[in-house]
PDB file of C-alpha atoms in Angstrom:
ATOM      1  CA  UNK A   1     -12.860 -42.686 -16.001  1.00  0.00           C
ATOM      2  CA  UNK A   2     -12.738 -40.170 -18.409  1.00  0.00           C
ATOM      3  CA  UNK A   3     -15.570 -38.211 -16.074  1.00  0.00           C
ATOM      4  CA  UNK A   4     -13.225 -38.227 -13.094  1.00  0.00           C
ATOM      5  CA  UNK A   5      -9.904 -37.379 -14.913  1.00  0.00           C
ATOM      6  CA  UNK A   6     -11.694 -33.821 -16.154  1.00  0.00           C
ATOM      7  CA  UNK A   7     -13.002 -33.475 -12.297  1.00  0.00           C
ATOM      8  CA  UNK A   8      -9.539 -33.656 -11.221  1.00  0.00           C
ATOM      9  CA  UNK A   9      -8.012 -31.285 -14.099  1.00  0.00           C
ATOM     10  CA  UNK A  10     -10.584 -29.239 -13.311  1.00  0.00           C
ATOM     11  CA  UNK A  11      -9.618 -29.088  -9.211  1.00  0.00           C
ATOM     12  CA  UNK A  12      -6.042 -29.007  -9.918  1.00  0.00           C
ATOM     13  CA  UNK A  13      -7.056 -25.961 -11.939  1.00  0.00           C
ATOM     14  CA  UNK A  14      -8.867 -24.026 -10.141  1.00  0.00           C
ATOM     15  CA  UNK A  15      -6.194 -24.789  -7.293  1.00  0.00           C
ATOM     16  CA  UNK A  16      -3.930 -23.011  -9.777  1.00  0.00           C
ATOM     17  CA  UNK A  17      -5.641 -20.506 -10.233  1.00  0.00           C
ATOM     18  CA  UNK A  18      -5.951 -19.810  -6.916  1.00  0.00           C
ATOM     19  CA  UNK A  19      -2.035 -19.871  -5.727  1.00  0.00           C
ATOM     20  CA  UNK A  20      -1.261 -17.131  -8.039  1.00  0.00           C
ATOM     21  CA  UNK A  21       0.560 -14.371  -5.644  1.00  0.00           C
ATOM     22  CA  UNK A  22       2.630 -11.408  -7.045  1.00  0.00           C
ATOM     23  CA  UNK A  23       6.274 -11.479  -6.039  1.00  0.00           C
ATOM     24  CA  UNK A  24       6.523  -7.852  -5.002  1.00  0.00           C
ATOM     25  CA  UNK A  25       4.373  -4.566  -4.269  1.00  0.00           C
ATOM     26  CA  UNK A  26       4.912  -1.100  -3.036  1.00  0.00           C
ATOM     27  CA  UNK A  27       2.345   1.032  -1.713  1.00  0.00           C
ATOM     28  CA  UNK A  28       2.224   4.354  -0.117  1.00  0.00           C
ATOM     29  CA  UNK A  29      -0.216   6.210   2.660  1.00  0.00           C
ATOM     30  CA  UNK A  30      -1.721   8.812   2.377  1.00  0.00           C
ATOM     31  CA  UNK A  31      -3.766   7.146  -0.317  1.00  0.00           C
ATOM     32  CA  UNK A  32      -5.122  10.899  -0.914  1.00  0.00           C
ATOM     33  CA  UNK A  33      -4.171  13.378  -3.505  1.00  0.00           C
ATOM     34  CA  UNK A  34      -3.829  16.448  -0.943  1.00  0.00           C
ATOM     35  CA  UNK A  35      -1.533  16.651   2.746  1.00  0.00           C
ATOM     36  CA  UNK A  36      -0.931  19.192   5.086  1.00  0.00           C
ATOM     37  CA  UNK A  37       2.094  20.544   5.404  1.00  0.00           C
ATOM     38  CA  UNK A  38       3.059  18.570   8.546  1.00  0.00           C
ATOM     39  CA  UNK A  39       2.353  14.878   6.673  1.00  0.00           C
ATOM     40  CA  UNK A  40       3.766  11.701   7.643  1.00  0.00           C
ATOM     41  CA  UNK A  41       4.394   8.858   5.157  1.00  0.00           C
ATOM     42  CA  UNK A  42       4.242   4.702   5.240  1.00  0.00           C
ATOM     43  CA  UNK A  43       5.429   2.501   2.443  1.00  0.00           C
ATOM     44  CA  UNK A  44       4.721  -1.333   2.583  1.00  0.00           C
ATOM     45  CA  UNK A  45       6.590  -3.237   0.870  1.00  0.00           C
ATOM     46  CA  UNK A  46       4.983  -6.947   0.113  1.00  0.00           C
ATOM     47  CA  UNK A  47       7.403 -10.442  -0.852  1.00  0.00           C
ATOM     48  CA  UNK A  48      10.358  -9.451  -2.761  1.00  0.00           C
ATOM     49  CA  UNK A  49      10.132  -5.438  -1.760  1.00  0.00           C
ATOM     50  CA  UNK A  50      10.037  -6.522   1.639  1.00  0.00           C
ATOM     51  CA  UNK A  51      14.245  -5.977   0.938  1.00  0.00           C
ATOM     52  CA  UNK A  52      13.179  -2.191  -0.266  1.00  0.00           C
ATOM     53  CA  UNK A  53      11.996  -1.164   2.673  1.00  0.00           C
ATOM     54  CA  UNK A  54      14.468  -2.790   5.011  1.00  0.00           C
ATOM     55  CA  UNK A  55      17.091  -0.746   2.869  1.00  0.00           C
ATOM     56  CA  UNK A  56      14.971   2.950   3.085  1.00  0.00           C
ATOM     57  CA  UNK A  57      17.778   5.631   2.874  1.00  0.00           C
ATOM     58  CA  UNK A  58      20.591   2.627   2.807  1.00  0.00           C
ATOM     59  CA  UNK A  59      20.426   1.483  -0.395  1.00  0.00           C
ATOM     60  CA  UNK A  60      17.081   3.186  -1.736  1.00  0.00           C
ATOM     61  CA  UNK A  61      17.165   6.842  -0.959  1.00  0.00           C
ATOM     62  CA  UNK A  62      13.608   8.132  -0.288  1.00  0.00           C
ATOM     63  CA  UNK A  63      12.616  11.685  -1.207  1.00  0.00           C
ATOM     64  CA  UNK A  64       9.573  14.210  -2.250  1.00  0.00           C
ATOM     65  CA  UNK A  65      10.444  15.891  -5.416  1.00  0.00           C
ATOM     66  CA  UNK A  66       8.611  18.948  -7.517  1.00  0.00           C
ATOM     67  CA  UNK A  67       9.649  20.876  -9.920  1.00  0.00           C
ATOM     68  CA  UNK A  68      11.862  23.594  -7.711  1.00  0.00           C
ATOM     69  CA  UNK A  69      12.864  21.303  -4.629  1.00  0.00           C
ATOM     70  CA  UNK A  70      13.988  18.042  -3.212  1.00  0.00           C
ATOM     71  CA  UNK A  71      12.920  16.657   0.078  1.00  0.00           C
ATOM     72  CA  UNK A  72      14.419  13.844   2.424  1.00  0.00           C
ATOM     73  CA  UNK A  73      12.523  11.445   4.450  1.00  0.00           C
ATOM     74  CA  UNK A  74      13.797  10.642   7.497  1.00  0.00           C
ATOM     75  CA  UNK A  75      12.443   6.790   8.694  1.00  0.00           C
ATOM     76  CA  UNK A  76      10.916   7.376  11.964  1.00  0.00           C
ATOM     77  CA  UNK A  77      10.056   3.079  12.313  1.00  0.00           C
ATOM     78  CA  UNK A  78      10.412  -0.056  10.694  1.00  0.00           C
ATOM     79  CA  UNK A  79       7.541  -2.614  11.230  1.00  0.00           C
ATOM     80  CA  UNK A  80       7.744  -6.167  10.340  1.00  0.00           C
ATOM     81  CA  UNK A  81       4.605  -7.957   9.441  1.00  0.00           C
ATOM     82  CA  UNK A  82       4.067 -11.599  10.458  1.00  0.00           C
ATOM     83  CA  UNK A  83       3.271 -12.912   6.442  1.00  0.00           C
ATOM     84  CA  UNK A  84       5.083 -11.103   3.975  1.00  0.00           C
ATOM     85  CA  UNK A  85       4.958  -7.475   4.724  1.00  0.00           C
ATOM     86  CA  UNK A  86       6.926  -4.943   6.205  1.00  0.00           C
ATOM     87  CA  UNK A  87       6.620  -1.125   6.025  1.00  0.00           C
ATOM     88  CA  UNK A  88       8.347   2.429   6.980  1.00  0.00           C
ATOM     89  CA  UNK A  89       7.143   5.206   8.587  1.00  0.00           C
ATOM     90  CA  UNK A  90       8.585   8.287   6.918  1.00  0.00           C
ATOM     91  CA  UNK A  91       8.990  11.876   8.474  1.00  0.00           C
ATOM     92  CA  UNK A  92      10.123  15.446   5.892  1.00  0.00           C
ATOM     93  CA  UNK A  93      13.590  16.381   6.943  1.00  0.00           C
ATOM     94  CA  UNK A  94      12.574  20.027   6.148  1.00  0.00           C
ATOM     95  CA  UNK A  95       8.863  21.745   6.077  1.00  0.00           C
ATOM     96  CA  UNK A  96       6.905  21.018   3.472  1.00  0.00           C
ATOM     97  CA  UNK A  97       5.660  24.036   0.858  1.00  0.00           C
ATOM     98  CA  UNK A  98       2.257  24.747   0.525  1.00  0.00           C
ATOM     99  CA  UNK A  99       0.881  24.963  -3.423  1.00  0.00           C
ATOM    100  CA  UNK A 100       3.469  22.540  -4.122  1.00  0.00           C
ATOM    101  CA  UNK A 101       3.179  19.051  -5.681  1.00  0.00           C
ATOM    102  CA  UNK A 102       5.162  16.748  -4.645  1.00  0.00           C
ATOM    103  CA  UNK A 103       6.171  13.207  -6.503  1.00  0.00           C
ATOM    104  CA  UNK A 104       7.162  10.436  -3.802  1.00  0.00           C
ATOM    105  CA  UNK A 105      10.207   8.694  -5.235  1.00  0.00           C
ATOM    106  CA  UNK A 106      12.652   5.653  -4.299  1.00  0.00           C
ATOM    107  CA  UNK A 107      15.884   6.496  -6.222  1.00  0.00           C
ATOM    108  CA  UNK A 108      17.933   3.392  -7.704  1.00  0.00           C
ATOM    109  CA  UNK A 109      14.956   0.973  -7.534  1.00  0.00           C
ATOM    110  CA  UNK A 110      15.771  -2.610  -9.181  1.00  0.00           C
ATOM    111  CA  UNK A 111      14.105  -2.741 -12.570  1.00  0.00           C
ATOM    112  CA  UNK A 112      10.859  -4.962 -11.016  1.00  0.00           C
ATOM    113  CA  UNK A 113      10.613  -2.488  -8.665  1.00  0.00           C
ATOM    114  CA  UNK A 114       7.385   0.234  -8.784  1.00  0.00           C
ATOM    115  CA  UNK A 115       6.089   3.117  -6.710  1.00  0.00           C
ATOM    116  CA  UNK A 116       2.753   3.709  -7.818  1.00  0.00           C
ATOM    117  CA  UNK A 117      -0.835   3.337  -7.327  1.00  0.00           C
ATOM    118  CA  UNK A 118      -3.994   2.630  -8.812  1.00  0.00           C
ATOM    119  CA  UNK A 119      -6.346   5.484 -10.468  1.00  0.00           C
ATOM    120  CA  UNK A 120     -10.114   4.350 -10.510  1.00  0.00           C
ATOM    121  CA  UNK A 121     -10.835   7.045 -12.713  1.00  0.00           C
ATOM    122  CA  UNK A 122      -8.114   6.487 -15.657  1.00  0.00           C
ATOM    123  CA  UNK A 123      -8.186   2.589 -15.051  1.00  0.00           C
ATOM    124  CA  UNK A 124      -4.627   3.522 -14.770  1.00  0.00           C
ATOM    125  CA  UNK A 125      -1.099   3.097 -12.712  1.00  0.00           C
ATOM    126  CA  UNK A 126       0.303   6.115 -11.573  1.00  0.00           C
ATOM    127  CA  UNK A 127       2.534   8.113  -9.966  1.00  0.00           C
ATOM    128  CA  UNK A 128       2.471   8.803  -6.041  1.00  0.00           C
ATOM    129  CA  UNK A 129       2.181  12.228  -5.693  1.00  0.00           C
ATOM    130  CA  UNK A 130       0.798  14.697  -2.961  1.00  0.00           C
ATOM    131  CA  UNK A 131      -0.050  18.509  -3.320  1.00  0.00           C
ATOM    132  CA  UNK A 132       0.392  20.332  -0.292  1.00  0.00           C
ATOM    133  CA  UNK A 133      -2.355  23.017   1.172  1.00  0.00           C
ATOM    134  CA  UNK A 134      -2.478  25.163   3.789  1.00  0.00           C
ATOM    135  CA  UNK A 135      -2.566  24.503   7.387  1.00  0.00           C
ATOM    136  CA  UNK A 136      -1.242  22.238  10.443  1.00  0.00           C
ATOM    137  CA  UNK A 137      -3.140  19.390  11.743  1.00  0.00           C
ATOM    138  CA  UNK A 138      -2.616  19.223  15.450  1.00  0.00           C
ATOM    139  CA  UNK A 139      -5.326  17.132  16.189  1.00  0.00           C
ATOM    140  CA  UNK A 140      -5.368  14.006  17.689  1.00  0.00           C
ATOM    141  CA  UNK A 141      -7.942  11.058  16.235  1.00  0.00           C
ATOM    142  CA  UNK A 142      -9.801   9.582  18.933  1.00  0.00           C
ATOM    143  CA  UNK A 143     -12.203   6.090  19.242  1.00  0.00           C
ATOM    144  CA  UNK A 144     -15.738   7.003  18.848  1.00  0.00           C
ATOM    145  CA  UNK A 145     -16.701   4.078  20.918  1.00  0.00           C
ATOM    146  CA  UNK A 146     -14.257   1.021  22.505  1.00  0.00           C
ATOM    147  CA  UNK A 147     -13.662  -1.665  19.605  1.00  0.00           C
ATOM    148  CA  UNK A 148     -14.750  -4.829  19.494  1.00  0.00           C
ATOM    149  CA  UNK A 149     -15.159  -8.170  18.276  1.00  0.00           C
ATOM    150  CA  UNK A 150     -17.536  -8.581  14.731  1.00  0.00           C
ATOM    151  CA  UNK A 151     -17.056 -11.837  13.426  1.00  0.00           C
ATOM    152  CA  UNK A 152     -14.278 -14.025  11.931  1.00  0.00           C
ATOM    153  CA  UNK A 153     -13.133 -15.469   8.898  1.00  0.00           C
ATOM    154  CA  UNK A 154     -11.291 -18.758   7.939  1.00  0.00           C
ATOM    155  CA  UNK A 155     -11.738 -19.643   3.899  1.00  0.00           C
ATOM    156  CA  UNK A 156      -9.197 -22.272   2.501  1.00  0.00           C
ATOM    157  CA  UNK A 157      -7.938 -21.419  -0.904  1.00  0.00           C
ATOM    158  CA  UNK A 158      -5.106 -23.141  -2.856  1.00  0.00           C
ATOM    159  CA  UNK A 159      -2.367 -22.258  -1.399  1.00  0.00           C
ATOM    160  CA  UNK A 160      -3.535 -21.878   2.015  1.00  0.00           C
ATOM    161  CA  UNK A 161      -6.092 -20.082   3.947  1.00  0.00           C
ATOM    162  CA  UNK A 162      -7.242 -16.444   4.213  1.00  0.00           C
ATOM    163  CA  UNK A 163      -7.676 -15.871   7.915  1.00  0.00           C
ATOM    164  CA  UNK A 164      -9.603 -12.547   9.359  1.00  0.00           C
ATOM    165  CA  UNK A 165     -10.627 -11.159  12.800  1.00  0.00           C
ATOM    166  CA  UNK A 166     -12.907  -8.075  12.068  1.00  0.00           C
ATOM    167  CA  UNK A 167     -13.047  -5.894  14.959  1.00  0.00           C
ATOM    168  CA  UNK A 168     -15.690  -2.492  15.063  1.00  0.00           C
ATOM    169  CA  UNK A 169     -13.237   0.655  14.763  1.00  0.00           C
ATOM    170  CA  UNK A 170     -15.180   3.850  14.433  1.00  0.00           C
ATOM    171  CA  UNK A 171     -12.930   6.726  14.201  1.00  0.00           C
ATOM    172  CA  UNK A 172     -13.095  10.353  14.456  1.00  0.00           C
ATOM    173  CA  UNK A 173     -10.625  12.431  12.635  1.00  0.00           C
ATOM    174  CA  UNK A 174     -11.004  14.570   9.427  1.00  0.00           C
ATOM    175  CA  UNK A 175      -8.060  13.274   7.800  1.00  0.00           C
ATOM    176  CA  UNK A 176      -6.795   9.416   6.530  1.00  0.00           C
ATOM    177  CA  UNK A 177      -5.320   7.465   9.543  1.00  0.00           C
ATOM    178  CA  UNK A 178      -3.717   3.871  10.066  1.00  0.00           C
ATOM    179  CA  UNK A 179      -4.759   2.093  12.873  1.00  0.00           C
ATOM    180  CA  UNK A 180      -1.343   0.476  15.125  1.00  0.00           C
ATOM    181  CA  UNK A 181      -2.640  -2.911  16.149  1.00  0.00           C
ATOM    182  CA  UNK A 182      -0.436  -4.768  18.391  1.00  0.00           C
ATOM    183  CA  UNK A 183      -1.427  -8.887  18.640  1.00  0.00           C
ATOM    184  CA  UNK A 184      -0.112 -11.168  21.662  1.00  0.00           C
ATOM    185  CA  UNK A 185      -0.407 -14.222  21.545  1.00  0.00           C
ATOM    186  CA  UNK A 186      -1.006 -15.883  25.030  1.00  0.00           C
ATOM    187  CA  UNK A 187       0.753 -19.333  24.202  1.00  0.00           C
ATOM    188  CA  UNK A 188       3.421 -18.169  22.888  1.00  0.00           C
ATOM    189  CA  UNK A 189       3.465 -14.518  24.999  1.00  0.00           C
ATOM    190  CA  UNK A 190       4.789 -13.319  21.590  1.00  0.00           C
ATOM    191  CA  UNK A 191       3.444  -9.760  20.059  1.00  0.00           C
ATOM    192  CA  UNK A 192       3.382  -8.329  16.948  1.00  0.00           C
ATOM    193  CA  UNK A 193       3.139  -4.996  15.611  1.00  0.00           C
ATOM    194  CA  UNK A 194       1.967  -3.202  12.452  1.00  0.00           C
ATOM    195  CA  UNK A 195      -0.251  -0.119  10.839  1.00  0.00           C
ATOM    196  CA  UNK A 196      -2.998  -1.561   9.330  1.00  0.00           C
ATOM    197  CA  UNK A 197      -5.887   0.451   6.948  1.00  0.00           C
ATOM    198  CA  UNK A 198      -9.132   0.811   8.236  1.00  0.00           C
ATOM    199  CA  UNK A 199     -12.249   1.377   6.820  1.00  0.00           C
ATOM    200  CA  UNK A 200     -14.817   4.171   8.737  1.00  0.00           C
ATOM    201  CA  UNK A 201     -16.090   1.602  10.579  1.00  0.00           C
ATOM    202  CA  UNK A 202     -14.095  -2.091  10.875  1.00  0.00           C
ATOM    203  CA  UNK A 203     -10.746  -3.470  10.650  1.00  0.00           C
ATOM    204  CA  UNK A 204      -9.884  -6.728   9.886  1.00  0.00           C
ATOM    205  CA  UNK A 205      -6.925  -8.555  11.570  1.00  0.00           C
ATOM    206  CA  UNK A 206      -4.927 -11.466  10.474  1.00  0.00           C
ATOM    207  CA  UNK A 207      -3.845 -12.103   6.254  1.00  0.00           C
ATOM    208  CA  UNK A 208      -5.016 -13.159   3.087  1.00  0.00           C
ATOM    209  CA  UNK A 209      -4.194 -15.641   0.719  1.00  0.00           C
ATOM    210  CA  UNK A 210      -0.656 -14.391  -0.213  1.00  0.00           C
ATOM    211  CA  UNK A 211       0.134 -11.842   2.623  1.00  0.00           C
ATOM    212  CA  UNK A 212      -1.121 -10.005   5.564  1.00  0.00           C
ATOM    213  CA  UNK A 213       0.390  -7.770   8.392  1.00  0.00           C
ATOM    214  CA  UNK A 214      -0.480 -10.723  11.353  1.00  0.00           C
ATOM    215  CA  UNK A 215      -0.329 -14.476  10.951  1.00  0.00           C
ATOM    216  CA  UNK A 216      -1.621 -16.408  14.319  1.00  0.00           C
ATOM    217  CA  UNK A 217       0.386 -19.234  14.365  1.00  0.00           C
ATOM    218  CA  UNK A 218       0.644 -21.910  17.113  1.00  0.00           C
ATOM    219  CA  UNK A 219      -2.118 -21.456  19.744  1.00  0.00           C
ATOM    220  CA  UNK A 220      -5.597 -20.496  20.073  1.00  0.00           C
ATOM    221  CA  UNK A 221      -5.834 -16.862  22.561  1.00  0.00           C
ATOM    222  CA  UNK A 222      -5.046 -14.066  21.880  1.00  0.00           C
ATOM    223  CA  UNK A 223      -5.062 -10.237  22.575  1.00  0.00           C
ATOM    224  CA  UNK A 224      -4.654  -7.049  20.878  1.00  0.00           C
ATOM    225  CA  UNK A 225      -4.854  -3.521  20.847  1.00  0.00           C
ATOM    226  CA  UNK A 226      -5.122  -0.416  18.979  1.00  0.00           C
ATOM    227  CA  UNK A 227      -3.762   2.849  19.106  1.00  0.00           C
ATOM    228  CA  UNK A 228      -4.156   4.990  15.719  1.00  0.00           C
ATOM    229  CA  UNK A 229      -1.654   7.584  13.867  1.00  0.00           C
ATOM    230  CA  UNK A 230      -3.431  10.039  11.220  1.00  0.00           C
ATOM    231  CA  UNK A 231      -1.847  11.326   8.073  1.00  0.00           C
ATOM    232  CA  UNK A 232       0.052  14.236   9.708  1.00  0.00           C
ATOM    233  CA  UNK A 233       1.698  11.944  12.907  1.00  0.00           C
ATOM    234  CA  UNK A 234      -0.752  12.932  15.282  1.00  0.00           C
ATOM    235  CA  UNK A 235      -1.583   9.924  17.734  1.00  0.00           C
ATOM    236  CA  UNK A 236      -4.066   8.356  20.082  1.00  0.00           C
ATOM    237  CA  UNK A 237      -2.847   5.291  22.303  1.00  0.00           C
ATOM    238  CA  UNK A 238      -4.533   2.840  23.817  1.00  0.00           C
ATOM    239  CA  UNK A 239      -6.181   2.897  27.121  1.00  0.00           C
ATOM    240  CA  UNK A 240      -7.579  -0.042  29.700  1.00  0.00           C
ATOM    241  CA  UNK A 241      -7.124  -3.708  28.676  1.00  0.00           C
ATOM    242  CA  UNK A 242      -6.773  -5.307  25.470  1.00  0.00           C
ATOM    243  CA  UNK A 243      -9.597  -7.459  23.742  1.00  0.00           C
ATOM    244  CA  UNK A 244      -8.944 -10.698  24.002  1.00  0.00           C
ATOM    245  CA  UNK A 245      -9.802 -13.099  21.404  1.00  0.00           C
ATOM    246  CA  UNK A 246      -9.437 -16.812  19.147  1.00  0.00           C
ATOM    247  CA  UNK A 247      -8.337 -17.740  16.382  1.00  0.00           C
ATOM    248  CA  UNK A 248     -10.243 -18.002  13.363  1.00  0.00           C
ATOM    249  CA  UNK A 249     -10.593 -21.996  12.716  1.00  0.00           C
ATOM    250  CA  UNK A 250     -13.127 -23.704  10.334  1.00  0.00           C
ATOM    251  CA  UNK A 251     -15.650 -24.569  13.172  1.00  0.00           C
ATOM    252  CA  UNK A 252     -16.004 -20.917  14.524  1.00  0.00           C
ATOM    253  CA  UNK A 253     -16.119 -19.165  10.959  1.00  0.00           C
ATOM    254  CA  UNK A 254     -19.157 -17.096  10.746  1.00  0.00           C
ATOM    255  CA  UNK A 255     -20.164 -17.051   7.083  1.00  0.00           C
TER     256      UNK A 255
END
């Protein structure tokens, strides 16, 4: 008895462990230290800050700021995620100034409320902020061959499961990009959009544990597509038909 009442703690536990999910996170791309002077901006917003970012420049003015000047950002879309997520896609109201570093700031932020990220180095929180150098980036990022389907992934955790489609996404561009990957599902007909970080070479589609920008729901088909926006607006869409593929379920997990 005793044997079985510590294997149960022990589950109950680990289960524990397991559910534990922040209530709120911002974020900001470019994840770099250096933009052009014709950037572009996204913030995601994750749980609770989900309500920042569906108040951008309502409630929660959004700005660049440096030592000399101030900076608007206009919100050029709103995206939605499908678990917990929703983001904005920011444009400058005026040009930006080259040499100039630039601190990007939500004004009036509720005291729970953070813009900052992560510095490897320091082991440290920080501060958001951009210096700007010299030039335009005109150039459009392009697929160096047609994505497709890698593998999928369906683990069950505590509080539910963290469910991936990876897809090959080789892109060519010399500066950060987001790829825009829009999911229909073909039982429902409903579709679903959102920028989503890539890494050189994959993307993976669907949500984790706590959050993600795409959560399949009824039905097994489905289709998507990408198109992909780099860090200074410029944009590729997608051409032909989309991929079409299943949901990740615990009998076609690859491990």
């Amino acid at each position: 008895m005793k044997t079985i009442s510590i294997f149960i703690l022990t589950i109950f536990f680990t289960n524990s462990i397991q559910c534990m999910c922040s209530w709120n996170r911002l974020s900001a791309f470019p994840i770099g230290n250096t933009i052009k002077t014709n950037s572009i901006f996204v913030i995601d917003g994750y749980g609770e800050s989900q309500e920042v970012i569906k108040n951008i420049n309502k409630k929660y003015a959004v700005c660049l700021k440096s030592n000399t000047s101030q900076i608007k950002l206009i919100v050029k879309e709103i995206r939605v995620g499908q678990f917990s997520l929703t983001q904005a896609v920011l444009f400058p109201e005026s040009p930006l100034i080259v040499g100039q570093t630039y601190t990007l700031t939500i004004d009036s932020l509720p005291e729970y409320e953070y813009l900052n990220r992560w510095n490897e180095k320091e082991k440290q929180n920080e501060l958001v902020t951009y210096t700007v150098i010299a030039g335009i980036d005109t150039i459009k990022p392009i697929f160096k061959v047609r994505p497709k389907e890698l593998k999928k992934t369906f683990i069950q955790y505590g509080c539910g499961p963290e469910i991936n489609v990876k897809f090959s996404c080789p892109v060519l561009d010399s500066s950060e990009y987001l790829i825009k990957a829009t999911v229909k599902n073909l039982l429902t007909h409903k579709q679903s959009t959102y920028y989503v970080q890539a890494d050189k070479k994959s993307i993976e589609i669907g949500h984790g544990m706590c959050s993600g920008a795409f959560d399949f729901g009824k039905g097994t088909a489905f289709e998507i597509e990408f198109s992909i926006m780099d860090a200074s607006g410029n944009y590729s869409t997608w051409k032909g038909n989309r991929i079409k593929f299943n949901k990740p379920t615990a009998a076609n997990t690859i491990r």
